[in-house]
Amino acid sequence: MKRYSISRAVRGAGFASALFTLFFAPFATHAADTRPTFTPPSAASLPDTEFGKIVRQGEQIFLHTPQMAGKFVGNNLNCVSCHLDAGRRPDSAPMWAAYVLYPAYRAKNEHVNTLAERLQGCFRFSMNGKAPAADDPVLTALQSYMFWLASKAPTGVALQGQGYRKLPAPAQKADYVRGSEVYAQYCAVCHGAQGQGQKNGKHWVFPALWGADSFNWGAGMHQIGNAAGFIKANMPLGQGGMLSDQEAWDVAYFMNAHERPQDPRYTESVAATRAKYHDSDDSLYGIEVNGHLLGSDAPPPGGTLIQAKAKPAG
């Protein structure tokens, strides 16, 4: 992948041309986004009212999910692990852009979902836990936070930055070996050589990307396209857009070619579960990679919630 230095860019071209090369060229292959733009309110503008207290509680749940909603979380991820900048950042499935599109039909479960049901799915799959009741205070706080972030946004409209970036198909088929090289160069320093994440004492600084502490096989991030779009726009952290599209596809493939907790919808076999829920080129579940059938050695879903239940009393 071609790299640039400021001095070389400025010497070889006019200043305006150099600025384009440095800051806009990485995105030049993507079509212009004509969807409406929206900027959520700043954290400092959160109202000091009874409603504001619940909004702030939702924000804290979003930032510190295992600590604030531990009875529903089976791993060490926070909502903010995949929805960056407290759910504000475009192209990392921001909460303000999601709020205005629900209720909505979802092919994943083949019916119209309320926002509460969508959040229940996040706890079940991404957090490898269990779904809170629709009227649980945790969901009330999270929905209140999302509502506040979406203040004054148009409803029923897909906004610019909604979801994860949709990358064009890669020039070359995504590759495990190339992906492992990208991972070693750019990702392992934060997420660990084995994708195990990184702690500072008991506090998780960078999330696990595979293994027992990560999202399970039912989470949207296990889909290669979602992971590639998220990585392209946001990774390495603070340097989004640095990787080429091909590198993003390759490292997404590498990340999702590792075992993770089982899909909680698992039926009688990996093959049957793939046929029912993962029959797509976007999923590696039930596919053999490097001699291992993915999903065949997955830890059970539920993570720490299951471990706590199995722990003998006393």
PDB file of C-alpha atoms in Angstrom, residues 9 76 80 82 86 93 108 130 157 165 167 254 263 272 300:
ATOM      1  CA  ALA A   9       3.819  15.459  -1.184  1.00  0.00           C
ATOM      2  CA  ASN A  76     -16.073  -7.952  28.552  1.00  0.00           C
ATOM      3  CA  VAL A  80     -18.790   1.580  22.796  1.00  0.00           C
ATOM      4  CA  CYS A  82     -18.258  -1.279  18.291  1.00  0.00           C
ATOM      5  CA  ALA A  86     -20.091   6.959  22.959  1.00  0.00           C
ATOM      6  CA  ALA A  93     -23.164   2.329  13.615  1.00  0.00           C
ATOM      7  CA  LYS A 108     -32.157 -11.598  10.535  1.00  0.00           C
ATOM      8  CA  LYS A 130     -29.063 -12.542  27.663  1.00  0.00           C
ATOM      9  CA  VAL A 157     -34.499   8.647   6.976  1.00  0.00           C
ATOM     10  CA  ARG A 165     -19.376   1.743   5.679  1.00  0.00           C
ATOM     11  CA  LEU A 167     -16.986  -1.222   0.857  1.00  0.00           C
ATOM     12  CA  PHE A 254      -8.515 -13.037   9.336  1.00  0.00           C
ATOM     13  CA  ASP A 263     -24.410 -18.823  18.105  1.00  0.00           C
ATOM     14  CA  ALA A 272     -27.807 -27.074  10.167  1.00  0.00           C
ATOM     15  CA  PRO A 300     -20.982 -22.232  24.724  1.00  0.00           C
TER      16      PRO A 300
END
